[in-house]
Amino acid sequence: MTQQKSSINRRAFLKSSTLAGGGLMISFSWLSAFKPADKGIPADLPEQWAELSSYIKITPEGIVKILNPNPEFGQNVMTSLPMIVAEELDADWTKVVVEMGPHDNVKLGPQFTGGSNSVRMYWRPLRQAGAAARSMLLQAAADTWKVPVEELTAKAGVIVHPKSMKSGKYGEFATKAASIPIPKDVKLKDVKTFNIVRNSMKNVEGQKIVTGKPLFGLDYRVDGMLIAMIEHPPAFGMKLKSFDASEALKMPGITNVFQQKLYEDGFEQGGFDTRSFNELLVVVGKTTWQVMQARKKLKLEWEPAGETKDTMGGRGSKREVVVPGELESTDVQLKKMQEYATKPAQQLRKDGDPETAFKNAAQIIERTYNAPFLAHNCMEPMNFFAHVTDEKALVAGPLQAPGWSEPTLAKLLGLPADKIEIQMTRMGGGFGRRAYGQYLYEAALISKKLKSPVKLVYSREDDMTYGIYRPMYTATYRAALDANKNLIAFHVKGGGIPEHAIHANRFPAGAVDNYLAEGWQIPSNITIGAFRAPRSNFNAAAEQSFLDELAEAMGKDPIDFRLELLQRAKESPVGKNNEYDVDRYASVLKLVKEKSGWGKEENKKYSRGVAAYFCHASYAAHVVDIVMKEGQPYVERVFSAVDCGIVVNPDAATNMVQGAVVDGIGNAFYGGLTHKDGAVEQNNFHSYRIIRMNEAPKKIEVHFVENDIDPTGLGEPPFPPVFGAVANALYKAAGKRVYQQPYNSQLNTPRAF
Amino acid sequence: MITLNINKKTYNVDVDPNTPLLWVLRDTLGLVGTKYGCGIAQCGACTIHLDGNAVRSCVMPVSAVGSKKVTTIEGLSEKGEHPVQKAWLEHDVAQCGYCQSGQIMSVAVLLRENKAPTDADIDAAMSGNICRCGTYLRVRSAIHAAAELQRKKA
Amino acid sequence: MEQHTQGSILPVKTIAVLCGMVTVAVIMSFGFKEEIIADRHTRQGMEKDSAASVAAFMDVYKVLMSPRCMNCHPAGDVPLQGDDSHIHSMLPQRGKEGKGVYAMKCSNCHQKENLEGPNKPPGHPDWHLPPASAKMVFQGKTPEQLARQLVNPKTNGNKSLQQLIEHADDGLVKVGWNMGEGRTPPPISHAEFKKAWITWIENGAFAPKGK
């Protein structure tokens, strides 16, 4: 957000409010069905709002409404982003009403939930917005009282003029403030004086969540809305040959069965327009259950799709991408990966002379790690509401990247972007999956065809077998030690289907004289996408397991070993472009060492593993403590240290880290998706195991490094190192290293599902 | 027509008797607090109370409800002041929040039958409710807190 | 060897092995016979044939150890699931009455009838495990152990032999042959099982020894 844009928007709003008197509320009409939380605030919100910036509105009664710009998928931005505004505004947090903002990249910025970006992307703009609004309110009070603005103070929504003992609430000055030009270069607070940010505030949607209010895309309803579901091919590499819907159409409530192409031939797809299947068979009816029943009556014939072509646009020039037609199976994929691993690969980074160092090594340690495809399995399956007419489109649902979806939607519907309204509902999880808007496009095309409001619903099975998975990865790590067991060279060669995971410029790059990173990839028709800390979630498993094994071979403590490498990278860094900050990396290791009582006698009863990783500009380290419970390794407790800069909402941030740890343990032990002749072998939670209450740790102690660095990422960074820490603790518990995820399959224990 | 008693109100619905209660609640009656997660009784997101039992509504044919009393998250308390709901807010349990109505409905049964559940009791009662965000620690601590609230109230 | 022809689908090789075992059983099962003799005295004039009884039991055993029966007679307090008899997802506990605990009672998911479609909980109005007071464990039991357990009122839920015979037609037993999509039924039909079950009991409910 720039000051100038706010200024334009403010005028535009004031104009419309004069004409329509409450037009602003109308622009949020869908929220009228989603009543604001009862926080002791009158149910009928005043219609006259003074808008001080795109984010803030204040009523004459002093209620401050703050728009949350970014989609909410559980990272708690509905609370943390408004907290940032309220901090600089010096608002009374108890009087703040938070609303989800509309999709409007001009007014509200990038609006992208992903890449652990929300807080760091909005940190400055939201502080500026709050500070500007505060400044305008103070100016309005100064003008009213005819005193110099410098003599005024504000606290918790009250402006005070100490000399005259005058005081007034923000609401009293809101209307007047709205006519004051938005100031430039407002001074922001010293972060040490914060009294909202850095304090734990409850989730503003908590009450709605615990009382079951309609919040999610799947909860979205309008009168006359139809339900659509899509029958997609039973396997990657297949397509629909023919269908007979006569029986399905006789089923109660069923209105339509038809074929719909998603992208016409040559349609230029954006970078996040991934889709697994292009020919859709759509079943439409009145209720979800009726459509589910009718689907069973379809007579369908499928055939191999053969090689197909995608036209990709977006970054760079338009290009054609060939999608192979093979019906892939996991065992074949694994064999293929072994083959590719022996072939020459793309060099990603090279320092020194690794070849010679390995030739001269006294000892070489080489280990290969594998990990399967993972499904996101958001608790709320993919769905979207759409009402498309010849003139305009309204779409509503769970979406991480509305700004990326809108241009594609406009092209697909043949509508200008300003005729498309995207409403962002709360998401029942995202984990990266909902950055890919193909299900929104499908819903919109179905609505356009039907000329009716429609909600597209994926069943759990549809969702799990659709694709856009975490890729299948492998990596071989090699280390060369000299006769004195010094690490003289490090080599990683990673590959994947359809992409590798290697971040060549990350630790331990920069800490080893001779370093080589290489990558290769195998094309596939199995679609992939971002999955909580993409690539990092595999690297931190493989690399951190390898470093543990290396430390052991060198006779060193695993934490000390890492700290020594970091010290080396600090004193005389090798190579260029080292991505990480040595001190921040070391700080989480030191903190977790201290807090976990590393090496202390009382912790000897645990099988302990440690790992640390850097991603999304933040640092996380975990110590995982495993015990044996009924013959199974069980992570009983975890100590976590995180450096994500300033922690906006500490208790919620702790919740996020705890969740990331549980998610990591679950995926490390159980996560995995396999294929047989292109078909996914797991299609619901009976066969795709998700961690449950009894398997989650009893304690996860989270410690944040205290510093005044502007916030860096948090949703993703604590996730990847869990995998490595679990692997290293399992080694202590089971006496053998695990190299293949999910680890549970390596433990010779009965499957517990 | 099937007559249902839901949250102390009577509803008459004209649906296929095999329709799972979940879809009657969500699609026919607009009670969308009860969530669809898996459709095969694996995840617990659809948990409701049927005469006080934590039934998975996604596998319960509406015809099997009969005269039994259905309580959904919307009817668990009048103003969201059930001890479990209060504890949930106090411990800020939710992340995405999607599974939480099912979690809460399961906990309400646990605490009715066991006033002071141990961690083992909680495992036994709650392993049927998946939380993909991994809020299990907070679910656990909020259960202990809710039990405490309930004891104080009694 | 006629006994073995009754509904038996055992391959020849197995039958030969069983013959040997039957002999052993006859010699070594006196103690066992003592235990139930009072009950058998009530069946006046019935010829007791230990070979026929034991042979029939081996059919019974195959059924009881099939996933459809054994999964709800686990060694632990959590039922098993699936054709591979893995531990039941989400670990539902037996509870005192065998009906689950708290929010995880069997009937919270298991309906009165099977549901259409794969991977859904199979149904019966009284879905439950044996109660904690008589767990009636099948999992891991040898034929001898299982046979002894079945006829002993202390370990069979206090059933007389007559009640045992009637138990073949128990609804929850019969549901083993009708458990919905994707679940392999026991190796012989219910009629064959019932016949073997009654043959086993009426011929003296002998236990195959040493197996």
Coordinates of N, CA and C in Angstrom, one line a residue, chain A residues 289 293 296 683-686 692 694 750-753, chain C residues 81 84 86-91 116-120:
Chain A
W289 N -25.6 -35.1 -1.2 CA -25.8 -36.5 -1.2 C -26.4 -37.1 -2.4
Q293 N -24.8 -39.9 -4.8 CA -25.5 -41.1 -5.2 C -25.6 -41.3 -6.7
K296 N -22.6 -42.7 -8.6 CA -22.4 -44.2 -8.6 C -23.1 -44.8 -9.8
N683 N -7.1 -43.2 -0.7 CA -8.1 -42.2 -1.1 C -9.0 -41.7 0.0
N684 N -8.7 -42.1 1.3 CA -9.4 -41.5 2.4 C -8.6 -41.8 3.6
F685 N -9.0 -41.4 4.8 CA -8.2 -41.5 6.0 C -8.1 -42.9 6.6
H686 N -8.8 -43.8 6.0 CA -8.6 -45.2 6.4 C -7.3 -45.8 5.9
R692 N -3.0 -38.7 15.1 CA -4.2 -38.5 16.0 C -3.8 -38.2 17.4
N694 N -3.8 -39.6 20.3 CA -2.9 -40.5 21.1 C -1.5 -40.6 20.6
P750 N 3.7 -53.2 13.8 CA 2.4 -53.4 13.1 C 1.8 -52.1 12.7
R751 N 1.3 -52.0 11.6 CA 0.6 -50.7 11.2 C -0.6 -50.5 12.2
A752 N -0.6 -49.3 12.6 CA -1.7 -49.1 13.6 C -2.9 -48.4 12.9
F753 N -3.2 -48.8 11.7 CA -4.4 -48.4 11.1 C -4.9 -49.5 10.1
Chain C
Q81 N -8.9 -54.5 12.3 CA -9.7 -54.0 11.2 C -9.1 -54.6 9.9
D84 N -6.3 -57.6 6.7 CA -4.9 -57.9 7.3 C -5.0 -57.7 8.8
H86 N -5.2 -55.4 10.9 CA -4.4 -54.3 11.6 C -5.2 -53.7 12.7
I87 N -4.5 -53.1 13.6 CA -5.2 -52.5 14.7 C -6.2 -51.4 14.2
H88 N -7.3 -51.4 14.8 CA -8.4 -50.5 14.4 C -7.9 -49.1 14.4
S89 N -8.1 -48.4 13.3 CA -7.7 -47.0 13.2 C -8.4 -46.2 14.4
M90 N -7.7 -45.2 14.9 CA -8.2 -44.4 16.0 C -8.4 -45.1 17.3
L91 N -7.9 -46.3 17.4 CA -7.9 -47.1 18.6 C -9.1 -47.0 19.5
E116 N -23.8 -48.5 2.1 CA -23.4 -48.7 0.7 C -22.0 -48.1 0.5
G117 N -21.2 -48.7 -0.2 CA -19.9 -48.1 -0.6 C -18.8 -48.6 0.2
P118 N -17.5 -48.4 -0.3 CA -16.4 -49.0 0.3 C -15.9 -48.2 1.6
N119 N -15.2 -49.0 2.4 CA -14.5 -48.4 3.6 C -15.4 -47.8 4.6
K120 N -16.6 -48.1 4.6 CA -17.5 -47.6 5.6 C -17.7 -48.6 6.7

